[in-house]
Tab-separated table of C-alpha atoms in Angstrom:
chain	number	residue	atom	x	y	z
V	1	UNK	CA	-46.261	5.238	-2.850
V	2	UNK	CA	-44.016	8.261	-4.166
V	3	UNK	CA	-42.667	6.714	-7.938
V	4	UNK	CA	-40.217	9.693	-7.761
V	5	UNK	CA	-36.782	8.303	-6.580
V	6	UNK	CA	-35.428	12.015	-5.588
V	7	UNK	CA	-38.084	12.590	-3.083
V	8	UNK	CA	-38.466	10.993	0.882
V	9	UNK	CA	-40.755	8.904	1.791
V	10	UNK	CA	-42.136	9.624	5.111
V	11	UNK	CA	-39.740	7.194	7.415
V	12	UNK	CA	-36.576	8.689	5.477
V	13	UNK	CA	-37.736	11.679	6.146
V	14	UNK	CA	-38.135	11.635	9.959
V	15	UNK	CA	-34.565	9.946	9.621
V	16	UNK	CA	-33.392	12.938	7.219
V	17	UNK	CA	-34.877	15.375	10.111
V	18	UNK	CA	-32.661	12.929	12.529
V	19	UNK	CA	-29.482	13.525	10.849
V	20	UNK	CA	-29.428	17.189	10.075
V	21	UNK	CA	-30.726	18.114	13.762
V	22	UNK	CA	-27.416	15.395	14.937
V	23	UNK	CA	-25.220	16.732	13.302
V	24	UNK	CA	-25.975	20.645	13.089
V	25	UNK	CA	-26.022	20.477	8.735
V	26	UNK	CA	-26.473	23.567	6.899
V	27	UNK	CA	-29.003	22.051	4.951
V	28	UNK	CA	-32.362	21.538	4.848
V	29	UNK	CA	-33.777	17.826	5.891
V	30	UNK	CA	-36.318	18.036	2.767
V	31	UNK	CA	-32.982	19.010	0.457
V	32	UNK	CA	-30.891	15.872	1.067
V	33	UNK	CA	-30.862	13.598	-1.866
V	34	UNK	CA	-31.618	10.081	-0.208
V	35	UNK	CA	-28.899	8.035	-2.720
V	36	UNK	CA	-26.117	10.430	-2.339
V	37	UNK	CA	-22.843	8.788	-0.589
V	38	UNK	CA	-23.332	9.890	3.442
V	39	UNK	CA	-19.709	9.030	4.109
V	40	UNK	CA	-16.714	10.771	2.272
V	41	UNK	CA	-16.043	13.932	0.001
V	42	UNK	CA	-18.993	13.391	-2.287
V	43	UNK	CA	-22.611	14.097	-1.054
V	44	UNK	CA	-22.742	14.668	2.281
V	45	UNK	CA	-19.170	14.891	3.251
V	46	UNK	CA	-19.585	13.059	6.457
V	47	UNK	CA	-16.878	11.712	8.594
V	48	UNK	CA	-16.027	9.346	10.571
V	49	UNK	CA	-17.189	10.948	13.794
V	50	UNK	CA	-20.400	11.886	12.123
V	51	UNK	CA	-20.943	8.344	11.212
V	52	UNK	CA	-20.165	7.631	15.013
V	53	UNK	CA	-22.429	10.033	16.154
V	54	UNK	CA	-25.207	8.914	13.779
V	55	UNK	CA	-24.934	5.431	14.923
V	56	UNK	CA	-25.513	6.249	18.268
V	57	UNK	CA	-28.809	8.452	17.729
V	58	UNK	CA	-30.013	5.755	16.039
V	59	UNK	CA	-29.176	3.176	18.566
V	60	UNK	CA	-31.758	5.880	20.975
V	61	UNK	CA	-34.293	6.875	18.724
V	62	UNK	CA	-34.695	3.332	16.855
V	63	UNK	CA	-32.643	0.899	19.047
V	64	UNK	CA	-31.191	-0.764	15.996
V	65	UNK	CA	-27.324	-0.875	17.130
V	66	UNK	CA	-24.993	-0.451	14.133
V	67	UNK	CA	-21.942	-2.635	14.916
V	68	UNK	CA	-18.416	-2.446	13.669
V	69	UNK	CA	-18.528	-6.395	13.140
V	70	UNK	CA	-21.425	-6.030	10.900
V	71	UNK	CA	-19.443	-6.666	7.141
V	72	UNK	CA	-22.076	-4.637	5.407
V	73	UNK	CA	-21.184	-1.429	6.822
V	74	UNK	CA	-20.543	0.078	3.837
V	75	UNK	CA	-23.608	-1.103	2.107
V	76	UNK	CA	-25.830	0.012	5.477
V	77	UNK	CA	-23.884	3.505	5.321
V	78	UNK	CA	-24.329	4.026	1.965
V	79	UNK	CA	-27.110	6.727	1.827
V	80	UNK	CA	-29.988	7.866	3.602
V	81	UNK	CA	-31.832	5.753	1.782
V	82	UNK	CA	-29.964	2.180	2.684
V	83	UNK	CA	-29.258	3.577	6.435
V	84	UNK	CA	-33.190	3.585	6.645
V	85	UNK	CA	-34.340	0.379	4.909
V	86	UNK	CA	-31.784	-1.431	7.392
V	87	UNK	CA	-33.274	0.631	10.517
V	88	UNK	CA	-36.824	-0.267	9.246
V	89	UNK	CA	-35.864	-3.720	9.084
V	90	UNK	CA	-33.935	-4.166	12.085
V	91	UNK	CA	-36.293	-1.657	14.787
V	92	UNK	CA	-37.734	-3.016	17.440
V	93	UNK	CA	-41.963	-3.070	16.536
R	1	UNK	CA	-9.982	11.655	-8.739
R	2	UNK	CA	-11.394	13.004	-5.039
R	3	UNK	CA	-9.680	12.412	-1.611
R	4	UNK	CA	-11.452	9.390	-0.400
R	5	UNK	CA	-10.644	7.430	-3.869
R	6	UNK	CA	-7.233	8.161	-3.239
R	7	UNK	CA	-6.710	7.289	0.013
R	8	UNK	CA	-8.563	4.008	-0.774
R	9	UNK	CA	-5.845	3.891	-3.735
R	10	UNK	CA	-3.245	4.250	-1.056
R	11	UNK	CA	-4.481	1.717	1.410
R	12	UNK	CA	-5.335	-0.985	-1.693
R	13	UNK	CA	-1.377	-0.595	-3.067
R	14	UNK	CA	1.056	-3.382	-1.633
R	15	UNK	CA	4.018	-1.436	0.285
R	16	UNK	CA	8.055	-3.400	-0.897
R	17	UNK	CA	10.235	-1.167	-0.457
R	18	UNK	CA	9.703	0.583	3.048
R	19	UNK	CA	9.219	-3.212	4.865
R	20	UNK	CA	12.593	-4.530	3.697
R	21	UNK	CA	14.311	-1.562	4.891
R	22	UNK	CA	12.659	-1.970	8.512
R	23	UNK	CA	13.156	-5.845	8.826
R	24	UNK	CA	16.720	-5.021	8.047
R	25	UNK	CA	16.681	-2.544	10.579
R	26	UNK	CA	15.208	-4.922	13.476
R	27	UNK	CA	17.558	-7.670	12.498
R	28	UNK	CA	20.325	-5.593	12.944
R	29	UNK	CA	19.055	-3.890	15.763
R	30	UNK	CA	18.441	-7.229	17.042
R	31	UNK	CA	21.640	-8.795	15.890
R	32	UNK	CA	24.123	-6.557	17.356
R	33	UNK	CA	21.971	-6.088	20.815
R	34	UNK	CA	20.956	-2.851	22.242
R	35	UNK	CA	25.040	-1.253	23.672
R	36	UNK	CA	26.558	-1.548	20.290
R	37	UNK	CA	22.964	-0.564	18.171
R	38	UNK	CA	23.349	2.837	20.786
R	39	UNK	CA	26.988	3.512	19.507
R	40	UNK	CA	25.492	3.692	15.824
R	41	UNK	CA	22.914	6.058	17.102
R	42	UNK	CA	25.446	8.491	16.975
R	43	UNK	CA	26.995	8.845	13.520
R	44	UNK	CA	23.163	7.650	12.629
R	45	UNK	CA	21.610	11.174	14.186
R	46	UNK	CA	24.553	13.596	12.968
R	47	UNK	CA	24.077	12.147	9.107
R	48	UNK	CA	19.895	12.757	10.111
R	49	UNK	CA	20.473	16.475	11.783
R	50	UNK	CA	22.876	17.505	8.802
R	51	UNK	CA	20.744	15.924	6.507
R	52	UNK	CA	17.159	17.525	7.040
R	53	UNK	CA	17.534	20.990	7.937
R	54	UNK	CA	13.628	21.329	7.884
R	55	UNK	CA	13.747	18.728	10.791
R	56	UNK	CA	16.326	20.254	12.509
R	57	UNK	CA	15.141	24.033	12.555
R	58	UNK	CA	11.713	22.812	14.201
R	59	UNK	CA	13.948	21.126	16.777
R	60	UNK	CA	15.587	24.143	17.370
R	61	UNK	CA	12.157	26.496	17.261
R	62	UNK	CA	11.375	23.913	19.901
R	63	UNK	CA	13.839	23.990	22.030
R	64	UNK	CA	14.107	27.569	22.008
R	65	UNK	CA	10.627	27.678	23.371
R	66	UNK	CA	11.205	25.066	26.432
R	67	UNK	CA	14.599	26.044	27.523
R	68	UNK	CA	13.691	29.882	26.914
R	69	UNK	CA	17.416	30.736	25.790
R	70	UNK	CA	18.885	29.540	22.381
R	71	UNK	CA	19.309	25.946	22.063
R	72	UNK	CA	23.021	25.242	22.004
R	73	UNK	CA	24.635	22.132	19.921
R	74	UNK	CA	24.212	19.633	22.722
R	75	UNK	CA	20.914	20.459	23.470
R	76	UNK	CA	20.150	20.509	19.436
R	77	UNK	CA	22.201	16.722	19.470
R	78	UNK	CA	20.551	15.615	22.348
R	79	UNK	CA	17.139	16.233	21.015
R	80	UNK	CA	17.816	13.835	17.769
R	81	UNK	CA	20.022	11.306	20.090
R	82	UNK	CA	16.642	11.031	22.375
R	83	UNK	CA	14.407	10.387	19.755
R	84	UNK	CA	16.384	8.117	17.966
R	85	UNK	CA	16.906	6.202	21.140
R	86	UNK	CA	13.097	5.437	22.191
R	87	UNK	CA	13.020	4.924	18.125
R	88	UNK	CA	15.125	1.859	18.989
R	89	UNK	CA	13.707	0.575	22.252
R	90	UNK	CA	11.028	0.097	20.547
R	91	UNK	CA	12.424	-2.961	18.670
R	92	UNK	CA	13.076	-4.322	22.427
R	93	UNK	CA	9.793	-3.351	23.735
R	94	UNK	CA	7.327	-4.522	21.225
R	95	UNK	CA	9.227	-7.997	21.503
R	96	UNK	CA	8.019	-7.998	25.278
R	97	UNK	CA	11.309	-7.577	26.714
R	98	UNK	CA	10.038	-4.409	28.687
R	99	UNK	CA	11.465	-6.733	31.876
R	100	UNK	CA	15.659	-5.325	30.695
R	101	UNK	CA	14.087	-1.796	31.233
R	102	UNK	CA	13.844	0.013	34.801
R	103	UNK	CA	10.070	1.480	34.350
R	104	UNK	CA	8.723	3.579	36.828
R	105	UNK	CA	4.774	4.043	37.297
R	106	UNK	CA	3.130	6.932	38.128
R	107	UNK	CA	-1.058	6.853	38.322
R	108	UNK	CA	-1.212	2.590	37.701
R	109	UNK	CA	-4.343	2.657	40.513
R	110	UNK	CA	-6.098	5.667	37.671
R	111	UNK	CA	-6.130	2.544	35.013
R	112	UNK	CA	-7.246	-0.631	38.172
R	113	UNK	CA	-10.154	1.859	38.703
R	114	UNK	CA	-11.485	2.405	35.330
R	115	UNK	CA	-10.874	-1.682	34.935
R	116	UNK	CA	-12.799	-2.379	37.719
R	117	UNK	CA	-16.009	-0.416	36.682
R	118	UNK	CA	-15.847	-2.033	33.649
R	119	UNK	CA	-15.133	-0.354	30.218
R	120	UNK	CA	-12.569	1.085	28.840
R	121	UNK	CA	-11.178	4.378	28.584
R	122	UNK	CA	-9.513	6.418	26.113
R	123	UNK	CA	-5.656	7.051	26.643
R	124	UNK	CA	-4.218	10.420	25.407
R	125	UNK	CA	-0.445	10.538	24.361
R	126	UNK	CA	1.777	13.150	22.105
R	127	UNK	CA	4.475	11.993	20.105
R	128	UNK	CA	6.278	12.567	22.860
R	129	UNK	CA	8.778	10.013	24.702
R	130	UNK	CA	7.953	6.651	24.245
R	131	UNK	CA	4.349	5.506	23.783
R	132	UNK	CA	5.372	1.792	23.551
R	133	UNK	CA	6.747	1.427	26.979
R	134	UNK	CA	3.098	2.529	28.514
R	135	UNK	CA	1.953	-0.390	26.278
R	136	UNK	CA	4.326	-2.307	27.861
R	137	UNK	CA	3.476	-1.679	31.033
R	138	UNK	CA	0.259	-2.259	30.715
R	139	UNK	CA	0.781	-5.810	28.655
R	140	UNK	CA	3.318	-6.182	31.275
R	141	UNK	CA	0.553	-6.482	33.895
R	142	UNK	CA	-1.922	-8.258	32.757
R	143	UNK	CA	-1.303	-10.468	29.504
R	144	UNK	CA	-4.534	-9.867	28.112
R	145	UNK	CA	-5.101	-6.663	28.234
R	146	UNK	CA	-6.682	-4.916	25.558
R	147	UNK	CA	-5.382	-1.788	24.098
R	148	UNK	CA	-5.577	-0.790	20.721
R	149	UNK	CA	-4.049	2.236	18.772
R	150	UNK	CA	-6.474	4.646	16.663
R	151	UNK	CA	-4.527	6.426	13.950
R	152	UNK	CA	-4.703	8.541	10.865
R	153	UNK	CA	-5.128	5.544	8.325
R	154	UNK	CA	-1.932	6.088	6.147
R	155	UNK	CA	0.181	5.803	9.664
R	156	UNK	CA	-2.075	3.126	10.339
R	157	UNK	CA	-0.571	1.196	7.339
R	158	UNK	CA	2.855	1.589	8.288
R	159	UNK	CA	2.799	1.112	11.769
R	160	UNK	CA	0.870	-2.509	10.841
R	161	UNK	CA	3.540	-3.135	8.364
R	162	UNK	CA	6.433	-2.277	11.024
R	163	UNK	CA	4.577	-4.288	14.037
R	164	UNK	CA	4.109	-7.388	11.234
R	165	UNK	CA	8.185	-7.145	11.150
R	166	UNK	CA	9.078	-6.956	14.740
R	167	UNK	CA	5.755	-8.972	16.436
R	168	UNK	CA	2.917	-9.868	14.391
R	169	UNK	CA	0.747	-10.361	17.506
R	170	UNK	CA	0.179	-7.112	17.916
R	171	UNK	CA	-1.102	-5.667	14.154
R	172	UNK	CA	-4.629	-6.439	14.894
R	173	UNK	CA	-4.293	-3.383	18.121
R	174	UNK	CA	-4.160	-0.554	15.456
R	175	UNK	CA	-7.343	1.016	14.086
R	176	UNK	CA	-6.785	2.943	10.989
R	177	UNK	CA	-9.232	6.129	10.822
R	178	UNK	CA	-9.597	5.509	6.518
R	179	UNK	CA	-13.384	3.511	7.104
R	180	UNK	CA	-16.709	4.654	7.874
R	181	UNK	CA	-17.144	2.648	10.818
R	182	UNK	CA	-13.495	2.926	12.425
R	183	UNK	CA	-14.855	5.063	15.249
R	184	UNK	CA	-18.005	2.420	15.543
R	185	UNK	CA	-15.276	-0.211	16.390
R	186	UNK	CA	-14.099	2.058	18.891
R	187	UNK	CA	-17.031	2.483	20.569
R	188	UNK	CA	-17.508	-1.324	20.532
R	189	UNK	CA	-14.261	-2.384	21.748
R	190	UNK	CA	-14.248	0.774	24.479
R	191	UNK	CA	-17.944	-1.098	25.159
R	192	UNK	CA	-16.075	-4.269	25.933
R	193	UNK	CA	-13.577	-3.058	28.284
R	194	UNK	CA	-10.769	-1.721	25.828
R	195	UNK	CA	-7.721	0.798	26.410
R	196	UNK	CA	-8.375	2.943	22.887
R	197	UNK	CA	-4.724	4.656	22.693
R	198	UNK	CA	-4.642	7.869	20.563
R	199	UNK	CA	-1.818	10.637	20.221
R	200	UNK	CA	-3.589	13.742	20.378
R	201	UNK	CA	-1.086	16.513	19.294
R	202	UNK	CA	-0.877	16.040	15.352
R	203	UNK	CA	-2.388	18.682	13.796
R	204	UNK	CA	-1.404	18.203	9.983
R	205	UNK	CA	-4.821	16.910	8.560
R	206	UNK	CA	-6.302	20.689	9.394
R	207	UNK	CA	-9.817	19.574	10.688
R	208	UNK	CA	-11.522	20.217	13.466
R	209	UNK	CA	-8.611	22.178	14.962
R	210	UNK	CA	-8.486	24.775	18.176
R	211	UNK	CA	-5.666	27.102	18.952
R	212	UNK	CA	-4.709	26.951	23.083
R	213	UNK	CA	-1.237	28.595	24.104
R	214	UNK	CA	1.858	25.585	23.685
R	215	UNK	CA	4.692	27.003	24.986
R	216	UNK	CA	4.187	30.602	24.976
R	217	UNK	CA	2.309	30.369	21.358
R	218	UNK	CA	-0.651	29.411	20.256
R	219	UNK	CA	-0.707	26.075	18.424
R	220	UNK	CA	-3.672	23.826	17.073
R	221	UNK	CA	-4.860	20.819	18.517
R	222	UNK	CA	-7.368	18.454	16.949
R	223	UNK	CA	-10.996	18.869	18.533
R	224	UNK	CA	-11.612	14.857	17.128
R	225	UNK	CA	-10.227	12.624	20.159
R	226	UNK	CA	-11.833	14.807	22.888
R	227	UNK	CA	-14.974	14.603	20.949
R	228	UNK	CA	-15.322	10.598	20.994
R	229	UNK	CA	-14.384	10.755	24.339
R	230	UNK	CA	-17.412	12.844	25.319
R	231	UNK	CA	-19.915	10.951	22.736
R	232	UNK	CA	-18.543	8.073	24.376
R	233	UNK	CA	-18.697	9.056	27.517
R	234	UNK	CA	-15.655	7.888	29.110
R	235	UNK	CA	-12.704	8.984	30.754
R	236	UNK	CA	-9.948	10.703	29.087
R	237	UNK	CA	-6.881	9.522	30.474
R	238	UNK	CA	-3.521	11.265	29.833
R	239	UNK	CA	-0.352	8.771	28.934
R	240	UNK	CA	3.235	10.342	28.613
R	241	UNK	CA	6.107	7.175	29.046
R	242	UNK	CA	9.061	9.492	29.288
R	243	UNK	CA	12.108	8.602	28.296
R	244	UNK	CA	14.677	9.039	31.117
R	245	UNK	CA	18.320	7.886	29.728
R	246	UNK	CA	20.131	4.506	29.860
R	247	UNK	CA	18.152	2.331	30.778
R	248	UNK	CA	15.063	4.485	32.658
R	249	UNK	CA	11.790	5.070	31.528
R	250	UNK	CA	9.547	6.590	33.488
R	251	UNK	CA	5.125	5.938	32.836
R	252	UNK	CA	2.625	8.832	33.821
R	253	UNK	CA	-1.317	7.932	33.710
R	254	UNK	CA	-3.684	11.424	34.732
R	255	UNK	CA	-7.544	11.386	34.501
R	256	UNK	CA	-7.776	14.672	32.478
R	257	UNK	CA	-11.506	14.511	32.644
R	258	UNK	CA	-14.548	11.915	32.771
R	259	UNK	CA	-17.263	12.450	30.077
R	260	UNK	CA	-19.642	10.027	32.177
R	261	UNK	CA	-19.416	13.254	34.589
R	262	UNK	CA	-18.931	16.499	33.229
R	263	UNK	CA	-21.735	15.814	30.510
R	264	UNK	CA	-22.561	19.911	29.453
R	265	UNK	CA	-21.152	21.969	27.064
R	266	UNK	CA	-17.602	22.463	28.962
R	267	UNK	CA	-16.340	19.474	28.123
R	268	UNK	CA	-14.118	20.004	25.104
R	269	UNK	CA	-12.569	23.355	27.099
R	270	UNK	CA	-12.033	21.514	30.314
R	271	UNK	CA	-10.280	18.159	28.818
R	272	UNK	CA	-8.556	20.162	26.145
R	273	UNK	CA	-6.732	23.008	28.378
R	274	UNK	CA	-5.577	20.108	30.677
R	275	UNK	CA	-4.293	17.963	28.116
R	276	UNK	CA	-2.476	21.033	26.357
R	277	UNK	CA	-0.997	21.940	30.043
R	278	UNK	CA	-0.375	18.550	31.376
R	279	UNK	CA	1.699	18.340	27.435
R	280	UNK	CA	3.483	21.220	28.437
R	281	UNK	CA	4.731	20.308	31.941
R	282	UNK	CA	5.838	17.352	31.027
R	283	UNK	CA	7.915	18.976	27.778
R	284	UNK	CA	9.383	21.588	30.222
R	285	UNK	CA	10.303	18.258	32.661
R	286	UNK	CA	11.673	16.134	29.827
R	287	UNK	CA	12.568	18.695	26.978
R	288	UNK	CA	14.340	16.061	24.243
R	289	UNK	CA	11.159	13.625	25.069
R	290	UNK	CA	8.903	16.192	22.030
R	291	UNK	CA	8.940	14.147	18.823
R	292	UNK	CA	7.191	16.403	16.716
R	293	UNK	CA	9.813	17.413	14.051
R	294	UNK	CA	7.650	20.027	11.872
R	295	UNK	CA	6.778	23.637	12.816
R	296	UNK	CA	4.346	22.819	15.606
R	297	UNK	CA	3.031	26.392	15.650
R	298	UNK	CA	2.859	27.138	11.884
């Protein structure tokens, strides 16, 4: 277990890699700040098409459905870390 | 301040002036009735033409391209008048008074086939003619036909206000792009069989633009809406509601391409080339229906 909050744990690193590949980001997966905002101008600067793409990929890879009627989407998609926490809590065993 | 927070601030700020003005316009139109309100459009259009030189210039540049000659005064005035007439008719169409219009529909079988297969489709419109008449046709055919409109957040706010003033039942059918899960909502609704309308001609936000030849010169079109159809593997259907004068409208549905069939890298090129060339075709067939009053080729 790492204590440094800016480094990725194993499952976060896997998700970061998936996001980078899916969206063809010019950024190494290891360089993503897990707490940086995903959506909007700051942080990773993703738009709503990117968010759709991530939700489709996550559903394929982890079997976790991200739905629009989920009220906590802003929280879930806040950062790589929060998205990963949601996936790990809901993925099929 | 960042772009995002500015948008959010704009979204949360209540609008005051314009809904009142809009309600006044709607009530005036209803009070006078369509024939009298249409007479009022002549002085209104003349005023608008003279007081908006940028719009008049853009109209002139478009007309020169589509007509292939210098536009005459009657072309210029006719362009503005058609826009105003379509706008006025929206008041009546939105109020489910579509029976008062003579509407011919082409390609309705495409929608029937998509309904039969289950799962919705994306309807690609443009700022051309009356999107509303096409929507009214959908509702007349089946009261509960679920149609949502996807648009930029700022426009979505304005349209919601307009709908609330005209027919509050329709306000929930607008999806703004201002939320991170806006398109996840589109995906959910498509799965439930909704039809999602999007006007795919505007290039104002400058993102993901590609140039295509349009009426003789390159113009930018946004890839975004077409990418969404591709990701969700749904058919892309062109929708055009053309105003033909008097009470006559003509609605066209055409299958542009089906993203569940074309699954390779040729999708964007295929579907966008087709969209732009059909839009060009309809502009030539009904030139005054083009409602982008800004420098489209700029």
